[in-house]
Short mmCIF file of N, CA and C in Angstrom, two decimals:
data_model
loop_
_atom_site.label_atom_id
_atom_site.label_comp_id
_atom_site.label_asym_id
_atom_site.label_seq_id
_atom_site.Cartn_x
_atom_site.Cartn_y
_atom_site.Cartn_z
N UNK L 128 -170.08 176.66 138.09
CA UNK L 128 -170.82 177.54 138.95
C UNK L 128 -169.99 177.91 140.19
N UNK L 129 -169.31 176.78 140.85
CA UNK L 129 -168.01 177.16 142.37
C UNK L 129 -167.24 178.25 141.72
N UNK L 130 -166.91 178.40 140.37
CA UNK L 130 -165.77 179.13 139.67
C UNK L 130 -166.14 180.53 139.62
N UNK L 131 -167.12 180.72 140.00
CA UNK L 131 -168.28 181.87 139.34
C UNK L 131 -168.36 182.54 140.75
N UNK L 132 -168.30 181.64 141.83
CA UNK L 132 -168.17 182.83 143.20
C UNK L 132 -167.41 182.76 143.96
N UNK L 133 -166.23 182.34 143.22
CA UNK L 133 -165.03 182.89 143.62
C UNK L 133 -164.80 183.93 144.37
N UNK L 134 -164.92 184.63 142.82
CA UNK L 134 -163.96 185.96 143.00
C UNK L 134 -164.90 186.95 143.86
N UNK L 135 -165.94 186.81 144.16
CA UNK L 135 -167.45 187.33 144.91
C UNK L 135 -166.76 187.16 146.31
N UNK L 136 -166.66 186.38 146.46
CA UNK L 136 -166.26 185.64 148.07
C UNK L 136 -164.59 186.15 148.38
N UNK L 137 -163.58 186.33 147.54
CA UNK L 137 -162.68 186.74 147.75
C UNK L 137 -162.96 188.36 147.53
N UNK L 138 -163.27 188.81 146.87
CA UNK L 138 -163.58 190.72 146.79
C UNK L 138 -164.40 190.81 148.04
N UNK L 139 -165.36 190.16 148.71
CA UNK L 139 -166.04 190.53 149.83
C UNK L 139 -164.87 190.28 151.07
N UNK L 140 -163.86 189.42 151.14
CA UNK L 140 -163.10 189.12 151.92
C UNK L 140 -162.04 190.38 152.29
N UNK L 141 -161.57 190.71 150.77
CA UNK L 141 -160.72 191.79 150.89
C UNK L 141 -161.76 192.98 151.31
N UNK L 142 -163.06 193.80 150.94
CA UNK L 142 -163.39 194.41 151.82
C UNK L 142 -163.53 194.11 153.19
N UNK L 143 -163.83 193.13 153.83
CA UNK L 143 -163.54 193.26 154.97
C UNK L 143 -162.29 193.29 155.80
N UNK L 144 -161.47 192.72 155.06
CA UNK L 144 -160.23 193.13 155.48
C UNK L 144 -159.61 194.75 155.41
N UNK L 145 -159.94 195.53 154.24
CA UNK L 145 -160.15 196.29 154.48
C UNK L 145 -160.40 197.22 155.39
N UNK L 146 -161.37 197.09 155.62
CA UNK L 146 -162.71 197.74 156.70
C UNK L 146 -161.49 197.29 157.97
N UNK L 147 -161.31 196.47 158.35
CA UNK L 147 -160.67 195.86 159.73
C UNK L 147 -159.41 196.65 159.88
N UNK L 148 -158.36 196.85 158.78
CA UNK L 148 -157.40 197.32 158.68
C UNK L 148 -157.71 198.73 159.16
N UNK L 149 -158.36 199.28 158.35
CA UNK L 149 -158.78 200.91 158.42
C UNK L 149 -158.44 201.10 160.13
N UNK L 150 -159.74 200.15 160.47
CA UNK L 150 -160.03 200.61 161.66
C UNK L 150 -159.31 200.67 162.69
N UNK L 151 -158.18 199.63 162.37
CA UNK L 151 -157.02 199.49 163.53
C UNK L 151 -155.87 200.13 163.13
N UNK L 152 -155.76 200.82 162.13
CA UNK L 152 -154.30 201.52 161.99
C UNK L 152 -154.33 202.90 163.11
N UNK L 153 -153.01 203.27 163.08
CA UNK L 153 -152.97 204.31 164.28
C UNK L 153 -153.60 205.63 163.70
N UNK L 154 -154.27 205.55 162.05
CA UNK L 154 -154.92 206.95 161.45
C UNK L 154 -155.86 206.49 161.68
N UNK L 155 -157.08 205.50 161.98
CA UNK L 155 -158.08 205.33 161.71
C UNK L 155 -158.78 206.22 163.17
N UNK L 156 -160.06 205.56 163.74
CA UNK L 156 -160.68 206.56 164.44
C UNK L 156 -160.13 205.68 165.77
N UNK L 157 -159.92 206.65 167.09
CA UNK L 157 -159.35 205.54 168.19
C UNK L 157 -159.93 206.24 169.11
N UNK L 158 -160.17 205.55 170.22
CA UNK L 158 -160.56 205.98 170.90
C UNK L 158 -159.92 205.64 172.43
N UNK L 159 -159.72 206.44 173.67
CA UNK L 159 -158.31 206.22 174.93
C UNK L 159 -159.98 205.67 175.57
N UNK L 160 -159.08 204.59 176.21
CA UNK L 160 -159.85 204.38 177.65
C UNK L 160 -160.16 204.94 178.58
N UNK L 161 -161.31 205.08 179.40
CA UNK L 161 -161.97 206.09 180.18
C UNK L 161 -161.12 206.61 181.25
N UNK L 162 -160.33 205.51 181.63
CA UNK L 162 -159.44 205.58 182.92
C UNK L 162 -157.97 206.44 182.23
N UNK L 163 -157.92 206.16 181.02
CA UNK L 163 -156.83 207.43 181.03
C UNK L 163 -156.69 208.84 180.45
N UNK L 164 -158.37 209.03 181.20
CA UNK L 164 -158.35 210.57 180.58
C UNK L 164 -158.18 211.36 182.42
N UNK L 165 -157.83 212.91 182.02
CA UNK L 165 -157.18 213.22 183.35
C UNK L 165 -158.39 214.18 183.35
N UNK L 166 -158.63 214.04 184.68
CA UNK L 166 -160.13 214.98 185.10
C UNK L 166 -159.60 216.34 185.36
N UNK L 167 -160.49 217.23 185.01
CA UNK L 167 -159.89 218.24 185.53
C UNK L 167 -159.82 219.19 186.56
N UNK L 168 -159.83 218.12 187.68
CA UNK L 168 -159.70 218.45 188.92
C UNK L 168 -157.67 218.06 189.30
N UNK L 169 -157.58 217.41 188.23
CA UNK L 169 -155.77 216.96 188.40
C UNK L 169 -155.22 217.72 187.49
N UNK L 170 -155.88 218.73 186.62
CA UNK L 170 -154.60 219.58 185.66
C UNK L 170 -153.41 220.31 186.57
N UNK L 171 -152.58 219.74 185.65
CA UNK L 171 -151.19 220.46 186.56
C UNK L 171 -150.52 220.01 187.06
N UNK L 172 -151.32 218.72 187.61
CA UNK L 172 -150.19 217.62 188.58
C UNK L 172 -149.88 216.69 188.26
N UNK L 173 -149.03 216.03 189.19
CA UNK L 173 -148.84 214.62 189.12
C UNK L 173 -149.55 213.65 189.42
N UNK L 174 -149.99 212.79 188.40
CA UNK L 174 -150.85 211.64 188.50
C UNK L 174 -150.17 210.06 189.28
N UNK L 175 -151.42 209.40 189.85
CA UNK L 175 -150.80 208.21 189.75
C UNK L 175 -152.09 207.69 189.57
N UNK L 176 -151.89 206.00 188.81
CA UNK L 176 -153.27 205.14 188.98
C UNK L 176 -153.02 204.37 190.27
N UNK L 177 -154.93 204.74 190.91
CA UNK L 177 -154.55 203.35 191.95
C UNK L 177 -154.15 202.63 191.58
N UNK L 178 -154.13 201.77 190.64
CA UNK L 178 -153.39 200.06 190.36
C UNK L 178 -152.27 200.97 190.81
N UNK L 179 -151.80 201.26 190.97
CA UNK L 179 -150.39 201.40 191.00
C UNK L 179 -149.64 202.65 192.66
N UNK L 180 -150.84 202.47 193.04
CA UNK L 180 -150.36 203.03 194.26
C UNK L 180 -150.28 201.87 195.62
N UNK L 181 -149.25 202.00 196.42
CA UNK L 181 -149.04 201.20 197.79
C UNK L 181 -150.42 200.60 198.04
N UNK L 182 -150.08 199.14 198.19
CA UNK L 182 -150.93 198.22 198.61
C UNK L 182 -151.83 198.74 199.62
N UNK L 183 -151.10 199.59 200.69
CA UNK L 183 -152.01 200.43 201.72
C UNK L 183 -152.71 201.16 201.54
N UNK L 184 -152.18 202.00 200.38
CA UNK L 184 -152.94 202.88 200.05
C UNK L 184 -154.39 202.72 199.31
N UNK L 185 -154.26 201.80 198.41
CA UNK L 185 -155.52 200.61 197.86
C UNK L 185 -156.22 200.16 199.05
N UNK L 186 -155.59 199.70 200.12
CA UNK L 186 -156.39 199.43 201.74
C UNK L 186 -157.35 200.75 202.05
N UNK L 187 -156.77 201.72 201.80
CA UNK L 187 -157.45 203.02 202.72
C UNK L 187 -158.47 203.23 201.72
N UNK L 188 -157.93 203.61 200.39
CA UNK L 188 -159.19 203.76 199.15
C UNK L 188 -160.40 203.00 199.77
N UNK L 189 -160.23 201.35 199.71
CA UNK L 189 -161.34 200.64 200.15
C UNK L 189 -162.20 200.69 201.23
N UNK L 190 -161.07 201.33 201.95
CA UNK L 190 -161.95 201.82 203.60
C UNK L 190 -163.17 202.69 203.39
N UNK L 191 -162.50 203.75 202.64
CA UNK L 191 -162.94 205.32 202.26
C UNK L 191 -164.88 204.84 201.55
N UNK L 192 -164.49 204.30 200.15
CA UNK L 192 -165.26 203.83 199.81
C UNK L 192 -166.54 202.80 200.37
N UNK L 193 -166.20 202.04 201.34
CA UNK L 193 -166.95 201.44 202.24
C UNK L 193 -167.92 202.07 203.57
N UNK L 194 -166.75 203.49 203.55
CA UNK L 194 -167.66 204.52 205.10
C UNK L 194 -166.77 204.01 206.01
N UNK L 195 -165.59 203.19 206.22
CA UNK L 195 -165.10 202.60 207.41
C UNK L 195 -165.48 201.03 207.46
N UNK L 196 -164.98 200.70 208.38
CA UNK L 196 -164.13 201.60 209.95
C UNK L 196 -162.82 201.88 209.42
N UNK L 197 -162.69 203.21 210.13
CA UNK L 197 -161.07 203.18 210.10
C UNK L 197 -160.13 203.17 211.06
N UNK L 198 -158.82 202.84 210.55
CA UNK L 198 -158.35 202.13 212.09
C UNK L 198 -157.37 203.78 213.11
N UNK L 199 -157.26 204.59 212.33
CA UNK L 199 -156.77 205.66 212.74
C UNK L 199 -158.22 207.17 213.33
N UNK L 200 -157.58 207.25 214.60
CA UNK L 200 -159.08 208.36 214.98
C UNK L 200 -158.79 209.36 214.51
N UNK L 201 -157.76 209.92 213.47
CA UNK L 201 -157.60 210.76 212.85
C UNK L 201 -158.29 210.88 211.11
N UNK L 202 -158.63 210.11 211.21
CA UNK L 202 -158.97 209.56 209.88
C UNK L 202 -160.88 210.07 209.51
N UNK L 203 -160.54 210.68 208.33
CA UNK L 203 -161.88 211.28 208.21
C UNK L 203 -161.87 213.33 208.61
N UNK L 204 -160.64 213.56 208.93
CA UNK L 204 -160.68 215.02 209.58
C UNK L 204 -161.01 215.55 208.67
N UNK L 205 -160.96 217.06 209.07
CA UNK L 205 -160.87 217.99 207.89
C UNK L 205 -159.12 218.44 207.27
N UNK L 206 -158.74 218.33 206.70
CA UNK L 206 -157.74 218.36 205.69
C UNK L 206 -157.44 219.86 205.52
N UNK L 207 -156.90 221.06 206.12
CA UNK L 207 -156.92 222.32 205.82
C UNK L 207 -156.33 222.96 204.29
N UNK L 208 -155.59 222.31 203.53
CA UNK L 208 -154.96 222.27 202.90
C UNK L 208 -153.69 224.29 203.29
N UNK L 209 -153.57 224.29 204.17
CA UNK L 209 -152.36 225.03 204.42
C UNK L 209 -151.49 225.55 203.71
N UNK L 210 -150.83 224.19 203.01
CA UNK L 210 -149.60 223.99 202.26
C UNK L 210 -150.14 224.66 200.81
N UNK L 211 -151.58 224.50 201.04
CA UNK L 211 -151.94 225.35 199.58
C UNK L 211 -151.33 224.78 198.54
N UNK L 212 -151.54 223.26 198.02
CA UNK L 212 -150.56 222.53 196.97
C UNK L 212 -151.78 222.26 196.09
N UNK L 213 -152.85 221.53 196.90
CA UNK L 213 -154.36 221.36 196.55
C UNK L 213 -155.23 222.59 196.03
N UNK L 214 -155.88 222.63 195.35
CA UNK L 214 -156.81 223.45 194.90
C UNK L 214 -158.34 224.23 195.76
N UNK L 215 -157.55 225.54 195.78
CA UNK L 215 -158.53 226.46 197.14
C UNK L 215 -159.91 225.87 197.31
N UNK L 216 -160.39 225.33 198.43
CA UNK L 216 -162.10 225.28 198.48
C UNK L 216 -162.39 225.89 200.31
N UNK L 217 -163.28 225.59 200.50
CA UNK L 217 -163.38 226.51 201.46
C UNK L 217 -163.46 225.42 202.46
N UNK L 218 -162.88 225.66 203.87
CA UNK L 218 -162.72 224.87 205.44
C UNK L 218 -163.64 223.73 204.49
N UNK L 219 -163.56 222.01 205.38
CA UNK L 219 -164.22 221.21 205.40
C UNK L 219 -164.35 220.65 203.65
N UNK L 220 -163.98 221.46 202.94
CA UNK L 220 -164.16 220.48 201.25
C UNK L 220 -163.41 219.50 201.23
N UNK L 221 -161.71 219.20 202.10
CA UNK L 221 -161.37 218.03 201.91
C UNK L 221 -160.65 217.53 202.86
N UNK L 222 -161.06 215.92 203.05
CA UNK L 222 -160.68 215.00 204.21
C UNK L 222 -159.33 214.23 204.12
N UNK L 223 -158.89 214.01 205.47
CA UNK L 223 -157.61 213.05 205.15
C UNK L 223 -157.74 212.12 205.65
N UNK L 224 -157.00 210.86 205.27
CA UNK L 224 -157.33 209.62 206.11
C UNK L 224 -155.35 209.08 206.27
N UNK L 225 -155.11 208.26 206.60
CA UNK L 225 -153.81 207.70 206.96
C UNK L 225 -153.85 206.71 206.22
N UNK L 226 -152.71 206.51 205.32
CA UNK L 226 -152.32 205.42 204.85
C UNK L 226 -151.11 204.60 205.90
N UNK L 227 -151.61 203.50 206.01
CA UNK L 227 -150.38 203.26 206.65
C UNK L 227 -148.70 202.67 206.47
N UNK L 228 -148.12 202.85 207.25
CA UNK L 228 -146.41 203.00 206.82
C UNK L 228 -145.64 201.53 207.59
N UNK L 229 -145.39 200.52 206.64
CA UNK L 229 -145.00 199.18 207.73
C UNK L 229 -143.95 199.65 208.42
N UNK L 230 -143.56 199.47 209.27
CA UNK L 230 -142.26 199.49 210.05
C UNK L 230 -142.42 200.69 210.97
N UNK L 231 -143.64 202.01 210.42
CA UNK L 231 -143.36 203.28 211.41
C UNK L 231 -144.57 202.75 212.89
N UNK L 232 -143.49 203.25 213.71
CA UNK L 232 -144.49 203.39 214.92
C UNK L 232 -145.52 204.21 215.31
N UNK L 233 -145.92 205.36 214.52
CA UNK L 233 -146.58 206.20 214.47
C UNK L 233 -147.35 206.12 213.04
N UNK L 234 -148.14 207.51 212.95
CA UNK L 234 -148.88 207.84 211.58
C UNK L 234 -148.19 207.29 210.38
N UNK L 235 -146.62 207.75 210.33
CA UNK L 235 -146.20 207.60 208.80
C UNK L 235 -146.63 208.97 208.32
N UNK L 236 -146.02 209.41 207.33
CA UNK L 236 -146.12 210.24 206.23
C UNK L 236 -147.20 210.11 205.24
N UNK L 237 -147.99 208.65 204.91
CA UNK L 237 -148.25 209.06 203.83
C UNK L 237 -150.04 208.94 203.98
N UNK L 238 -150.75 209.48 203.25
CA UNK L 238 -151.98 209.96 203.60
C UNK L 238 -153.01 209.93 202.13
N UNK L 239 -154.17 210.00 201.96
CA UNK L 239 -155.29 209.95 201.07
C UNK L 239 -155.91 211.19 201.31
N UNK L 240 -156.09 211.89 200.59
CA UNK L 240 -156.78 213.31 200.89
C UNK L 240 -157.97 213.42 199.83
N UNK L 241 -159.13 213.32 199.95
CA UNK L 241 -160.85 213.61 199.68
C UNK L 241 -161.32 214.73 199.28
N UNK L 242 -161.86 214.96 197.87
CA UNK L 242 -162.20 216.25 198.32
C UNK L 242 -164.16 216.05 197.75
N UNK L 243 -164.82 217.49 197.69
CA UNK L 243 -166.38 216.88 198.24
C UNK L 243 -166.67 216.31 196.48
N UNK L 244 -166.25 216.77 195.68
CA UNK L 244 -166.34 216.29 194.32
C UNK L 244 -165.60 215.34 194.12
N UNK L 245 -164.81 214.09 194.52
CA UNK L 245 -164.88 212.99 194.65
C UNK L 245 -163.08 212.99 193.73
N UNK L 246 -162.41 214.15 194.16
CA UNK L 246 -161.58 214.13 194.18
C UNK L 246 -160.55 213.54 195.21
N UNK L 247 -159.21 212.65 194.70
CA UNK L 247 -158.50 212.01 195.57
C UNK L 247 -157.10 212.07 195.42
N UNK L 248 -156.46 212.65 196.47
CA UNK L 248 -154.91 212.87 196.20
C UNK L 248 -153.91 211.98 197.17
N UNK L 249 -152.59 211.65 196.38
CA UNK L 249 -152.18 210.59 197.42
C UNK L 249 -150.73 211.69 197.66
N UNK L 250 -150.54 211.76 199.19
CA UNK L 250 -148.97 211.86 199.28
C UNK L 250 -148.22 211.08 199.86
N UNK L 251 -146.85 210.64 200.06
CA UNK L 251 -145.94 209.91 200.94
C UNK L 251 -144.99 210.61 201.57
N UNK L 252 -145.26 211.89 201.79
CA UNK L 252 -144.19 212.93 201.84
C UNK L 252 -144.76 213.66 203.34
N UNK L 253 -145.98 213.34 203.59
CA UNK L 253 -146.77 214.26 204.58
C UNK L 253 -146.91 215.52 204.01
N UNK L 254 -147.80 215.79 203.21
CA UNK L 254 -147.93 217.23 202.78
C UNK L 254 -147.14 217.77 201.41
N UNK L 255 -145.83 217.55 201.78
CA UNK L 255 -145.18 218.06 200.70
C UNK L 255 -145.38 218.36 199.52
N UNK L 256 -146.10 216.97 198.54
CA UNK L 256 -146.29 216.92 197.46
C UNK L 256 -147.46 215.94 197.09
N UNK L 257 -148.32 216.24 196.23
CA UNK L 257 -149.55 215.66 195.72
C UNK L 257 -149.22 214.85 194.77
N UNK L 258 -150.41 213.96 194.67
CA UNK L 258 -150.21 213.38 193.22
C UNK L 258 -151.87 212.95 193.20
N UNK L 259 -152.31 213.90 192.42
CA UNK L 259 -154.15 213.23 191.92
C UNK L 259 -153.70 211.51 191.20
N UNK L 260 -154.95 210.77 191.98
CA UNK L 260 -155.08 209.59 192.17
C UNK L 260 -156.64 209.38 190.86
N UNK L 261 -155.99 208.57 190.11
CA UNK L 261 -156.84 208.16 188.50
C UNK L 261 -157.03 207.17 189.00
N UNK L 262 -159.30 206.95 189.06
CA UNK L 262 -159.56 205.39 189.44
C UNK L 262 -159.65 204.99 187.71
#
C-alpha cells in the first residue's frame, strides 16, 4: 500500500515544483516594486532614491515631513523656479528648504525643492541641476 503512493506524492511534488519554477523564472509573471516605478512628475530626469541621497538631505526630508522646525529662516520659501529646469506651475507651487553643507559657513548649495503634488527634487549644485527624489 506505501508503494502505491508513491508515485502520487512524487507527481504532486513535481507539480509543485513546477508551479514554483514557472513563477520565478524571468518569463513568468513579475512584478517591480512600488518604489521603483518613476512618477510622472520625474519623466525626463534624473532620479535619485532617498536611501541614497546625503545624510542631510534625509535630515531635511524628515524636517519637511514633520512641519519643522527648521533650522534655516529661509526654509519653507517660495521656490520661483527661474532657472525653468522644474516643471512650469504657477508662483507659490514649489518650496525650498536648505540642505545643509558640513564645512560651508553659509547656506551651501544644496537644497530640497517641494512641489504642491508632493513632488520632491534634490540639487547640490544650487539650481543648476535637478534630480526628482524616489521615496
Amino acid at each position: 500500500m506505501l508503494l502505491r503512493s508513491v508515485p502520487r506524492v512524487l507527481a504532486g511534488l513535481f507539480v509543485c515544483l513546477a508551479v514554483l519554477l514557472t513563477g520565478c523564472s524571468p518569463t513568468g509573471p513579475t512584478k517591480a516594486p512600488a518604489s521603483s516605478a518613476r512618477p510622472s512628475w520625474a519623466a525626463g530626469m534624473a532620479t535619485v532614491k532617498e536611501s541614497q541621497l546625503p545624510a542631510e538631505a534625509r535630515q531635511t526630508l524628515a524636517r519637511i515631513d514633520r512641519g519643522g522646525p527648521f533650522p534655516y529662516a529661509m526654509d519653507g520659501a517660495v521656490f520661483g523656479n527661474f532657472e525653468r529646469l522644474l516643471p512650469r506651475h504657477q508662483r507659490g507651487y514649489y518650496h525650498e528648504y536648505t540642505v545643509k553643507t558640513p564645512g560651508s559657513r553659509d547656506r551651501g548649495a544644496r537644497r530640497i525643492v517641494t512641489g504642491q503634488s508632493d513632488e520632491i527634487y534634490y540639487t547640490d549644485d544650487h539650481y543648476k541641476s535637478f534630480r526628482a527624489v524616489l521615496r
